[in-house]
Amino acid sequence: MSLMEEVIAAVDEMPPFPQVVHKAMQVLSEPEYEVSSLVDILKVDQAVTANILKLCNSAYFGLPRKVSSLKEAVVYLGADQLRQLLLSGAASKIYEKPNEGYAVFADELWRHALATAVMAQVLRRHLRLKIDENMIFTAALLHDVGKVVLSAFVSDKYRAIEPLVESGERSFQEAEKEILGFDHAEIGAKIAEKWDFPPAIIAAIAFHHEPFRSPKEFRLLAELVALANNLAVMVGYGTGVDGLACRGHGLLLEKLKLGERDMEELLLLFQIEMEKTCDIAGVGNG
Amino acid sequence: MSLVTVGIADLKVSNNPEDTLVTYSLGSCIGLTIYDPMAKVGGMLHYMLPDSSINQEKAEKNPAMFANKGIPLLFKQCYKLGADKKRMIIKVAGGSQIMDAAGTFNIGKRNYAILRKIFWKNNVMVDGEDIGGNCNRTMYMQIGDGRTNLKISKRGMVEI
Ligand SMILES: [Fe+2]
Ligand SMILES: [Fe+2]
């Protein structure tokens, strides 16, 4: 079996993306969704229902009385909170697998994914970009999903990859591609395809290190994920063995008219939002 | 030994010789440790931005996010535990950058530059540092003896 065939086999073995989350996202992307149709989808999954009630009754919201109906919780939490809860719940399980190839600390890949998603959301709001919030959050959260599969392969070839990165001329992703013949972005796109995500999300994952290669109709989303990834890595959120050996897309900052001060403001907003998200999700921050 | 975590935009001080202060994955952020070997008092700061003028109101709530607010606060909190400025041993780490020839993502550099400026104005000398590059660093300081170690991606453990 060639290396690529081995990787494809590993992609096929990935568990499916939870259908409940897929369906709920479709409803949530409509501007005026029917609460009852959302409840019908969610109530099928006991774990999801329990998590929604748990979040709603958590100290974070400090409600005066206990909410025990799913419908009430869905209304109270609203689209933004539900989306975050459902997508991060699904993604955290996917990224949870051991990551000997990339990660230094066990939950690093997951923290990086979450940070990138929060960063992308902050960028979207700050720049008032007209891109669907579900789309951005999902694409950013899943952008490095290829690493979950590639981890073992990168670990095997680490001795060959490392000197290329060490030379300072290649980013980790470029070295990975050179040695393996493909990179985690390409493999991530294959996983997203298998999971039936829309073409825009598949493209954003495929081109998050090279947004200029993205087909024009999906380019803005790919650029946004690329920039969010750059900034999350820069701050140090979820950098594993690859450290900060990630190619920066400074042109995107120019294109979006983001100067030094804007970048500082963005990072400030990001950090505040990230702390809030970690609080709610019960993830350690720091 | 107990490990005390310093988050991003956070600072901790201690006079418990059993404590080790730690901050994980410094990228463009700066980790700063100060230590008085006589009083055996030390502190660690992990700030992410150079200057609080971008948002005064948020700076009040999160002083450790900014160099210009966090650095004075770190010293003040150590003084409260009996540390003396003249005896302080100062170590600095972080300020990394992603790969970007044009230098657009230069927060790391600016985070370091402002620290130098603040120290220069206040006659503070840096005793050890490991700055820049495109690695990430985890910083540890033992309160018992003030030793400061870095765990650096690709380079392993290094004392500064
Ligand atoms: Fe990536
Ligand atoms: Fe990434």
Short mmCIF file of C-alpha atoms and ligand atoms in Angstrom, two decimals:
data_model
loop_
_atom_site.label_atom_id
_atom_site.label_comp_id
_atom_site.label_asym_id
_atom_site.label_seq_id
_atom_site.Cartn_x
_atom_site.Cartn_y
_atom_site.Cartn_z
CA MET A 1 0.00 0.00 0.00
CA SER A 2 1.32 3.46 -0.83
CA LEU A 3 1.50 6.06 1.91
CA MET A 4 -1.46 7.92 0.41
CA GLU A 5 -3.53 4.72 0.33
CA GLU A 6 -2.72 4.12 3.98
CA VAL A 7 -3.87 7.62 4.85
CA ILE A 8 -7.07 7.23 2.83
CA ALA A 9 -7.77 4.01 4.73
CA ALA A 10 -7.30 5.91 7.99
CA VAL A 11 -9.68 8.63 6.76
CA ASP A 12 -12.29 5.95 6.02
CA GLU A 13 -11.98 4.71 9.56
CA MET A 14 -12.79 8.10 11.08
CA PRO A 15 -16.09 8.00 12.95
CA PRO A 16 -18.94 9.90 11.24
CA PHE A 17 -19.70 13.50 12.13
CA PRO A 18 -22.74 13.49 14.45
CA GLN A 19 -25.91 13.74 12.32
CA VAL A 20 -27.78 15.60 15.06
CA VAL A 21 -25.24 18.42 14.90
CA HIS A 22 -25.34 18.50 11.10
CA LYS A 23 -29.12 18.79 11.07
CA ALA A 24 -29.24 21.34 13.88
CA MET A 25 -26.73 23.52 12.01
CA GLN A 26 -28.98 23.52 8.95
CA VAL A 27 -31.87 24.83 11.04
CA LEU A 28 -29.68 27.34 12.89
CA SER A 29 -28.41 28.83 9.64
CA GLU A 30 -31.90 30.06 8.76
CA PRO A 31 -32.40 33.62 10.01
CA GLU A 32 -35.76 32.80 11.61
CA TYR A 33 -35.72 29.20 12.55
CA GLU A 34 -38.55 27.21 14.12
CA VAL A 35 -37.70 26.40 17.73
CA SER A 36 -39.91 23.33 17.65
CA SER A 37 -38.13 21.84 14.63
CA LEU A 38 -34.79 22.38 16.37
CA VAL A 39 -36.10 20.70 19.52
CA ASP A 40 -37.34 17.75 17.43
CA ILE A 41 -33.83 17.23 16.08
CA LEU A 42 -32.01 17.66 19.39
CA LYS A 43 -34.28 15.57 21.63
CA VAL A 44 -33.30 12.39 19.74
CA ASP A 45 -29.82 12.60 21.26
CA GLN A 46 -29.82 12.17 25.03
CA ALA A 47 -26.25 13.28 25.57
CA VAL A 48 -26.79 16.47 23.55
CA THR A 49 -30.03 17.22 25.42
CA ALA A 50 -28.29 16.73 28.76
CA ASN A 51 -25.45 19.03 27.72
CA ILE A 52 -27.82 21.79 26.65
CA LEU A 53 -29.67 21.66 29.96
CA LYS A 54 -26.41 21.52 31.87
CA LEU A 55 -25.08 24.62 30.12
CA CYS A 56 -28.33 26.49 30.62
CA ASN A 57 -28.31 25.68 34.35
CA SER A 58 -24.61 26.37 34.79
CA ALA A 59 -23.29 28.99 37.18
CA TYR A 60 -22.22 31.03 34.16
CA PHE A 61 -25.80 32.02 33.36
CA GLY A 62 -26.90 32.18 37.00
CA LEU A 63 -30.59 31.58 36.33
CA PRO A 64 -32.84 32.00 39.38
CA ARG A 65 -34.59 28.66 38.82
CA LYS A 66 -33.74 25.35 37.26
CA VAL A 67 -34.65 24.91 33.58
CA SER A 68 -35.75 21.35 32.85
CA SER A 69 -37.43 21.61 29.46
CA LEU A 70 -35.30 21.35 26.34
CA LYS A 71 -37.50 23.85 24.53
CA GLU A 72 -37.07 26.46 27.22
CA ALA A 73 -33.30 25.94 27.23
CA VAL A 74 -33.11 26.27 23.44
CA VAL A 75 -35.03 29.55 23.55
CA TYR A 76 -32.96 30.87 26.43
CA LEU A 77 -29.54 30.00 25.01
CA GLY A 78 -30.20 31.27 21.48
CA ALA A 79 -28.46 30.48 18.21
CA ASP A 80 -24.92 31.63 19.07
CA GLN A 81 -24.61 29.64 22.28
CA LEU A 82 -26.24 26.56 20.79
CA ARG A 83 -23.99 26.59 17.78
CA GLN A 84 -20.89 26.87 19.95
CA LEU A 85 -22.05 24.14 22.28
CA LEU A 86 -23.00 21.68 19.54
CA LEU A 87 -20.01 22.23 17.29
CA SER A 88 -17.42 22.38 20.04
CA GLY A 89 -18.92 19.29 21.66
CA ALA A 90 -18.54 17.35 18.41
CA ALA A 91 -15.11 18.77 17.57
CA SER A 92 -13.61 18.23 21.01
CA LYS A 93 -14.31 14.50 20.68
CA ILE A 94 -12.69 14.41 17.24
CA TYR A 95 -9.53 16.23 18.37
CA GLU A 96 -9.33 14.27 21.60
CA LYS A 97 -7.41 11.37 20.04
CA PRO A 98 -3.70 11.12 20.93
CA ASN A 99 -1.60 13.35 18.71
CA GLU A 100 1.95 12.12 19.01
CA GLY A 101 2.88 13.66 15.65
CA TYR A 102 2.01 17.29 16.40
CA ALA A 103 1.09 18.02 19.96
CA VAL A 104 3.37 18.72 22.89
CA PHE A 105 0.53 18.80 25.42
CA ALA A 106 -2.42 16.43 25.19
CA ASP A 107 -5.28 18.85 24.53
CA GLU A 108 -3.22 21.25 22.43
CA LEU A 109 -4.84 20.52 19.07
CA TRP A 110 -8.31 21.03 20.50
CA ARG A 111 -7.36 24.29 22.20
CA HIS A 112 -5.86 25.51 18.93
CA ALA A 113 -9.03 24.63 17.00
CA LEU A 114 -11.21 26.43 19.53
CA ALA A 115 -8.92 29.49 19.57
CA THR A 116 -8.99 29.66 15.77
CA ALA A 117 -12.79 29.46 15.76
CA VAL A 118 -13.09 32.23 18.36
CA MET A 119 -10.55 34.35 16.46
CA ALA A 120 -12.46 33.87 13.18
CA GLN A 121 -15.69 34.90 14.88
CA VAL A 122 -14.09 38.02 16.34
CA LEU A 123 -12.62 38.91 12.93
CA ARG A 124 -15.99 38.49 11.26
CA ARG A 125 -17.74 40.75 13.75
CA HIS A 126 -14.99 43.35 13.86
CA LEU A 127 -14.86 43.59 10.06
CA ARG A 128 -18.61 43.19 9.65
CA LEU A 129 -18.05 40.55 6.99
CA LYS A 130 -21.11 39.08 5.40
CA ILE A 131 -20.31 35.43 5.87
CA ASP A 132 -22.56 32.94 7.58
CA GLU A 133 -21.58 32.56 11.23
CA ASN A 134 -22.13 28.77 11.19
CA MET A 135 -19.89 28.44 8.20
CA ILE A 136 -17.02 30.40 9.75
CA PHE A 137 -17.20 28.73 13.12
CA THR A 138 -17.36 25.24 11.60
CA ALA A 139 -14.57 25.80 9.07
CA ALA A 140 -12.26 27.34 11.66
CA LEU A 141 -13.01 24.66 14.23
CA LEU A 142 -12.29 21.84 11.79
CA HIS A 143 -9.43 23.41 9.80
CA ASP A 144 -6.74 21.16 11.30
CA VAL A 145 -8.83 17.98 11.47
CA GLY A 146 -6.41 16.38 8.99
CA LYS A 147 -3.81 16.38 11.77
CA VAL A 148 -5.87 13.83 13.67
CA VAL A 149 -5.29 11.30 10.89
CA LEU A 150 -1.84 12.47 9.82
CA SER A 151 -0.43 12.52 13.33
CA ALA A 152 0.88 8.96 13.28
CA PHE A 153 2.44 9.43 9.82
CA VAL A 154 4.11 12.70 10.78
CA SER A 155 5.44 11.03 13.90
CA ASP A 156 7.05 8.30 11.76
CA LYS A 157 8.73 10.82 9.45
CA TYR A 158 9.52 13.43 12.05
CA ARG A 159 13.26 12.92 11.65
CA ALA A 160 13.01 13.90 8.00
CA ILE A 161 10.57 16.78 8.53
CA GLU A 162 12.39 18.44 11.42
CA PRO A 163 15.63 19.50 9.68
CA LEU A 164 13.67 21.16 6.88
CA VAL A 165 11.76 23.26 9.40
CA GLU A 166 14.90 23.87 11.43
CA SER A 167 16.60 25.39 8.37
CA GLY A 168 14.08 28.23 8.65
CA GLU A 169 13.10 28.03 5.01
CA ARG A 170 10.05 25.79 5.29
CA SER A 171 6.97 26.02 7.40
CA PHE A 172 5.96 22.81 9.13
CA GLN A 173 3.14 22.29 6.64
CA GLU A 174 5.48 22.81 3.67
CA ALA A 175 7.98 20.33 5.09
CA GLU A 176 5.21 17.85 5.78
CA LYS A 177 4.07 18.11 2.17
CA GLU A 178 7.58 17.73 0.86
CA ILE A 179 8.30 14.61 2.88
CA LEU A 180 4.91 12.86 2.82
CA GLY A 181 3.73 14.08 -0.57
CA PHE A 182 0.58 15.64 0.95
CA ASP A 183 -0.30 17.75 3.99
CA HIS A 184 -2.88 17.87 6.77
CA ALA A 185 -4.92 20.50 4.90
CA GLU A 186 -5.49 18.18 1.95
CA ILE A 187 -6.32 15.25 4.22
CA GLY A 188 -8.60 17.44 6.35
CA ALA A 189 -10.57 18.34 3.22
CA LYS A 190 -10.99 14.62 2.48
CA ILE A 191 -12.40 14.09 5.96
CA ALA A 192 -14.81 17.02 5.57
CA GLU A 193 -15.90 15.59 2.22
CA LYS A 194 -16.59 12.23 3.81
CA TRP A 195 -18.67 14.06 6.42
CA ASP A 196 -20.77 15.78 3.73
CA PHE A 197 -19.83 19.34 4.61
CA PRO A 198 -20.62 22.01 1.99
CA PRO A 199 -17.95 22.88 -0.63
CA ALA A 200 -17.11 26.21 1.02
CA ILE A 201 -16.07 24.51 4.25
CA ILE A 202 -14.13 21.82 2.39
CA ALA A 203 -12.28 24.54 0.46
CA ALA A 204 -11.51 26.55 3.60
CA ILE A 205 -9.97 23.47 5.21
CA ALA A 206 -8.08 22.50 2.04
CA PHE A 207 -6.56 25.96 1.57
CA HIS A 208 -6.10 27.27 5.10
CA HIS A 209 -2.32 27.45 4.57
CA GLU A 210 -2.57 28.68 0.96
CA PRO A 211 -5.78 30.73 0.70
CA PHE A 212 -4.65 32.25 -2.61
CA ARG A 213 -5.10 28.79 -4.17
CA SER A 214 -8.75 28.58 -3.16
CA PRO A 215 -11.43 28.81 -5.89
CA LYS A 216 -12.63 32.40 -6.07
CA GLU A 217 -16.16 31.78 -4.80
CA PHE A 218 -14.85 30.34 -1.52
CA ARG A 219 -11.79 32.49 -1.12
CA LEU A 220 -13.03 34.91 1.52
CA LEU A 221 -13.83 32.06 3.92
CA ALA A 222 -10.45 30.40 3.27
CA GLU A 223 -8.70 33.73 3.85
CA LEU A 224 -10.53 34.31 7.09
CA VAL A 225 -9.62 30.87 8.41
CA ALA A 226 -6.01 31.36 7.27
CA LEU A 227 -5.75 34.67 9.09
CA ALA A 228 -7.48 33.38 12.23
CA ASN A 229 -5.05 30.44 12.22
CA ASN A 230 -2.07 32.81 11.82
CA LEU A 231 -3.18 34.91 14.76
CA ALA A 232 -4.04 31.96 17.02
CA VAL A 233 -0.62 30.41 16.32
CA MET A 234 1.12 33.74 16.82
CA VAL A 235 -0.37 34.24 20.27
CA GLY A 236 0.67 30.70 21.14
CA TYR A 237 -2.68 28.96 21.27
CA GLY A 238 -2.14 25.34 20.52
CA THR A 239 1.27 25.30 19.03
CA GLY A 240 2.77 21.85 19.22
CA VAL A 241 6.02 20.57 17.73
CA ASP A 242 5.46 22.93 14.81
CA GLY A 243 5.83 25.92 17.14
CA LEU A 244 5.33 29.16 15.22
CA ALA A 245 6.77 27.67 12.01
CA CYS A 246 3.67 28.73 10.13
CA ARG A 247 3.69 30.94 7.03
CA GLY A 248 2.09 34.32 7.77
CA HIS A 249 -0.36 35.85 5.30
CA GLY A 250 0.44 39.52 5.79
CA LEU A 251 -1.25 40.41 2.51
CA LEU A 252 -4.58 39.48 4.07
CA LEU A 253 -4.05 42.09 6.78
CA GLU A 254 -3.46 44.69 4.08
CA LYS A 255 -6.43 43.53 2.08
CA LEU A 256 -8.70 43.76 5.12
CA LYS A 257 -7.10 47.13 6.02
CA LEU A 258 -5.94 45.94 9.42
CA GLY A 259 -3.11 48.02 10.84
CA GLU A 260 -1.00 47.47 13.95
CA ARG A 261 -3.56 49.03 16.24
CA ASP A 262 -6.43 47.05 14.72
CA MET A 263 -4.50 43.86 15.26
CA GLU A 264 -3.91 44.74 18.91
CA GLU A 265 -7.59 45.51 19.38
CA LEU A 266 -8.54 42.24 17.72
CA LEU A 267 -6.23 40.28 19.99
CA LEU A 268 -7.70 42.02 23.02
CA LEU A 269 -11.27 41.19 21.98
CA PHE A 270 -10.18 37.67 21.13
CA GLN A 271 -8.61 37.03 24.53
CA ILE A 272 -11.69 38.25 26.40
CA GLU A 273 -13.96 36.12 24.20
CA MET A 274 -11.66 33.12 24.54
CA GLU A 275 -11.70 33.30 28.33
CA LYS A 276 -15.48 33.42 28.25
CA THR A 277 -15.67 30.46 25.88
CA CYS A 278 -13.26 28.40 27.99
CA ASP A 279 -15.33 29.22 31.09
CA ILE A 280 -18.49 28.01 29.43
CA ALA A 281 -16.90 24.97 27.80
CA GLY A 282 -15.03 24.09 30.99
CA VAL A 283 -11.70 24.13 29.15
CA GLY A 284 -8.56 25.26 30.95
CA ASN A 285 -7.15 28.51 29.61
CA GLY A 286 -3.42 28.94 29.87
CA MET B 1 6.13 20.77 44.90
CA SER B 2 3.01 22.42 43.62
CA LEU B 3 2.61 23.83 40.14
CA VAL B 4 0.93 27.24 39.96
CA THR B 5 -0.32 28.06 36.46
CA VAL B 6 -0.06 31.57 35.11
CA GLY B 7 -2.61 31.91 32.29
CA ILE B 8 -2.40 34.16 29.25
CA ALA B 9 -2.79 37.78 30.37
CA ASP B 10 -2.21 36.76 33.97
CA LEU B 11 0.33 37.16 36.78
CA LYS B 12 1.10 35.27 39.99
CA VAL B 13 3.47 35.96 42.88
CA SER B 14 4.55 33.64 45.67
CA ASN B 15 6.79 33.28 48.71
CA ASN B 16 6.12 29.57 49.17
CA PRO B 17 9.41 27.72 48.50
CA GLU B 18 7.40 24.65 47.44
CA ASP B 19 5.78 26.49 44.51
CA THR B 20 6.84 26.36 40.89
CA LEU B 21 5.20 29.00 38.71
CA VAL B 22 4.54 27.92 35.13
CA THR B 23 3.16 29.52 32.00
CA TYR B 24 2.44 27.45 28.89
CA SER B 25 3.04 28.17 25.23
CA LEU B 26 4.46 31.64 24.94
CA GLY B 27 4.26 32.67 21.31
CA SER B 28 4.37 36.39 20.58
CA CYS B 29 3.56 36.96 24.26
CA ILE B 30 6.27 37.67 26.83
CA GLY B 31 6.89 35.71 30.00
CA LEU B 32 8.69 37.72 32.66
CA THR B 33 9.96 36.40 35.98
CA ILE B 34 11.38 38.47 38.82
CA TYR B 35 12.95 37.03 41.96
CA ASP B 36 14.47 38.31 45.17
CA PRO B 37 16.91 35.62 46.45
CA MET B 38 17.11 37.14 49.94
CA ALA B 39 13.39 37.36 50.58
CA LYS B 40 12.77 34.26 48.44
CA VAL B 41 9.89 36.01 46.76
CA GLY B 42 9.15 35.70 43.07
CA GLY B 43 6.54 36.43 40.45
CA MET B 44 5.68 35.64 36.86
CA LEU B 45 3.78 37.67 34.28
CA HIS B 46 2.45 36.50 30.88
CA TYR B 47 1.34 39.53 28.85
CA MET B 48 0.14 39.58 25.26
CA LEU B 49 0.07 43.22 24.17
CA PRO B 50 2.49 46.15 24.49
CA ASP B 51 0.28 49.07 25.42
CA SER B 52 -3.09 49.55 27.11
CA SER B 53 -3.93 52.79 25.32
CA ILE B 54 -6.00 50.80 22.80
CA ASN B 55 -8.69 50.26 25.41
CA GLN B 56 -8.36 51.92 28.83
CA GLU B 57 -11.52 50.41 30.19
CA LYS B 58 -10.54 46.82 29.41
CA ALA B 59 -7.06 47.56 30.73
CA GLU B 60 -8.47 48.36 34.17
CA LYS B 61 -10.00 44.89 34.32
CA ASN B 62 -7.10 43.01 32.71
CA PRO B 63 -3.87 44.83 33.61
CA ALA B 64 -1.77 41.67 33.10
CA MET B 65 -2.72 41.68 29.43
CA PHE B 66 -0.47 44.69 28.78
CA ALA B 67 3.24 45.31 29.30
CA ASN B 68 2.77 48.88 30.49
CA LYS B 69 0.26 47.84 33.20
CA GLY B 70 1.38 44.30 34.00
CA ILE B 71 5.10 44.95 34.59
CA PRO B 72 4.64 47.62 37.31
CA LEU B 73 1.92 45.50 38.91
CA LEU B 74 4.20 42.44 39.04
CA PHE B 75 6.90 44.43 40.86
CA LYS B 76 4.38 45.99 43.26
CA GLN B 77 2.92 42.62 44.23
CA CYS B 78 6.39 41.23 44.93
CA TYR B 79 7.26 44.28 47.05
CA LYS B 80 4.16 43.54 49.13
CA LEU B 81 5.66 40.15 49.97
CA GLY B 82 8.92 41.78 51.04
CA ALA B 83 10.94 41.77 47.84
CA ASP B 84 13.42 44.58 47.15
CA LYS B 85 13.97 46.13 43.73
CA LYS B 86 17.77 46.26 44.11
CA ARG B 87 18.01 42.49 44.61
CA MET B 88 15.66 41.44 41.83
CA ILE B 89 16.84 38.87 39.29
CA ILE B 90 15.01 39.35 36.01
CA LYS B 91 14.42 36.75 33.28
CA VAL B 92 12.54 37.22 30.02
CA ALA B 93 11.26 34.75 27.41
CA GLY B 94 8.95 34.70 24.38
CA GLY B 95 8.37 37.32 21.72
CA SER B 96 8.34 34.75 18.91
CA GLN B 97 7.08 35.36 15.41
CA ILE B 98 5.40 33.34 12.72
CA MET B 99 7.18 33.15 9.35
CA ASP B 100 6.55 36.48 7.75
CA ALA B 101 9.27 38.26 5.82
CA ALA B 102 7.37 41.55 5.70
CA GLY B 103 7.13 41.67 9.50
CA THR B 104 3.41 42.40 9.54
CA PHE B 105 2.77 40.01 12.43
CA ASN B 106 5.34 41.75 14.62
CA ILE B 107 3.53 41.85 17.99
CA GLY B 108 6.28 39.69 19.48
CA LYS B 109 8.94 42.21 18.60
CA ARG B 110 6.91 45.12 19.91
CA ASN B 111 6.10 43.25 23.12
CA TYR B 112 9.82 42.91 23.74
CA ALA B 113 10.72 46.46 22.69
CA ILE B 114 8.37 48.03 25.20
CA LEU B 115 9.76 45.87 28.03
CA ARG B 116 13.27 47.10 27.20
CA LYS B 117 12.03 50.67 27.18
CA ILE B 118 10.25 50.35 30.54
CA PHE B 119 13.31 48.69 32.12
CA TRP B 120 15.68 51.27 30.68
CA LYS B 121 13.62 54.12 32.14
CA ASN B 122 13.58 52.42 35.54
CA ASN B 123 17.19 51.24 35.64
CA VAL B 124 16.31 47.57 35.64
CA MET B 125 18.81 45.07 34.20
CA VAL B 126 17.80 41.81 32.54
CA ASP B 127 19.83 38.84 33.86
CA GLY B 128 18.79 36.21 31.35
CA GLU B 129 16.59 35.91 28.33
CA ASP B 130 15.56 33.78 25.37
CA ILE B 131 13.69 35.82 22.80
CA GLY B 132 12.34 35.59 19.27
CA GLY B 133 12.61 32.92 16.62
CA ASN B 134 9.63 30.81 15.66
CA CYS B 135 9.54 28.41 18.55
CA ASN B 136 7.09 28.33 21.41
CA ARG B 137 8.21 28.29 25.02
CA THR B 138 6.87 27.09 28.33
CA MET B 139 8.42 28.92 31.29
CA TYR B 140 8.96 27.59 34.82
CA MET B 141 10.30 29.34 37.90
CA GLN B 142 11.02 27.64 41.23
CA ILE B 143 10.26 29.91 44.17
CA GLY B 144 12.68 27.96 46.38
CA ASP B 145 15.79 29.05 44.48
CA GLY B 146 14.56 31.29 41.67
CA ARG B 147 15.78 29.00 38.90
CA THR B 148 14.02 29.70 35.62
CA ASN B 149 13.75 26.98 32.98
CA LEU B 150 12.27 26.99 29.53
CA LYS B 151 10.81 24.09 27.62
CA ILE B 152 11.28 25.08 24.01
CA SER B 153 9.78 23.32 20.99
CA LYS B 154 12.62 21.50 19.21
CA ARG B 155 15.27 22.53 21.77
CA GLY B 156 14.05 20.80 24.93
CA MET B 157 14.73 22.14 28.44
CA VAL B 158 17.02 25.17 28.79
CA GLU B 159 17.89 27.20 31.87
CA ILE B 160 18.16 30.96 31.50
FE FE C 1 -2.96 23.85 9.67
FE FE C 2 -4.03 25.50 12.58
#
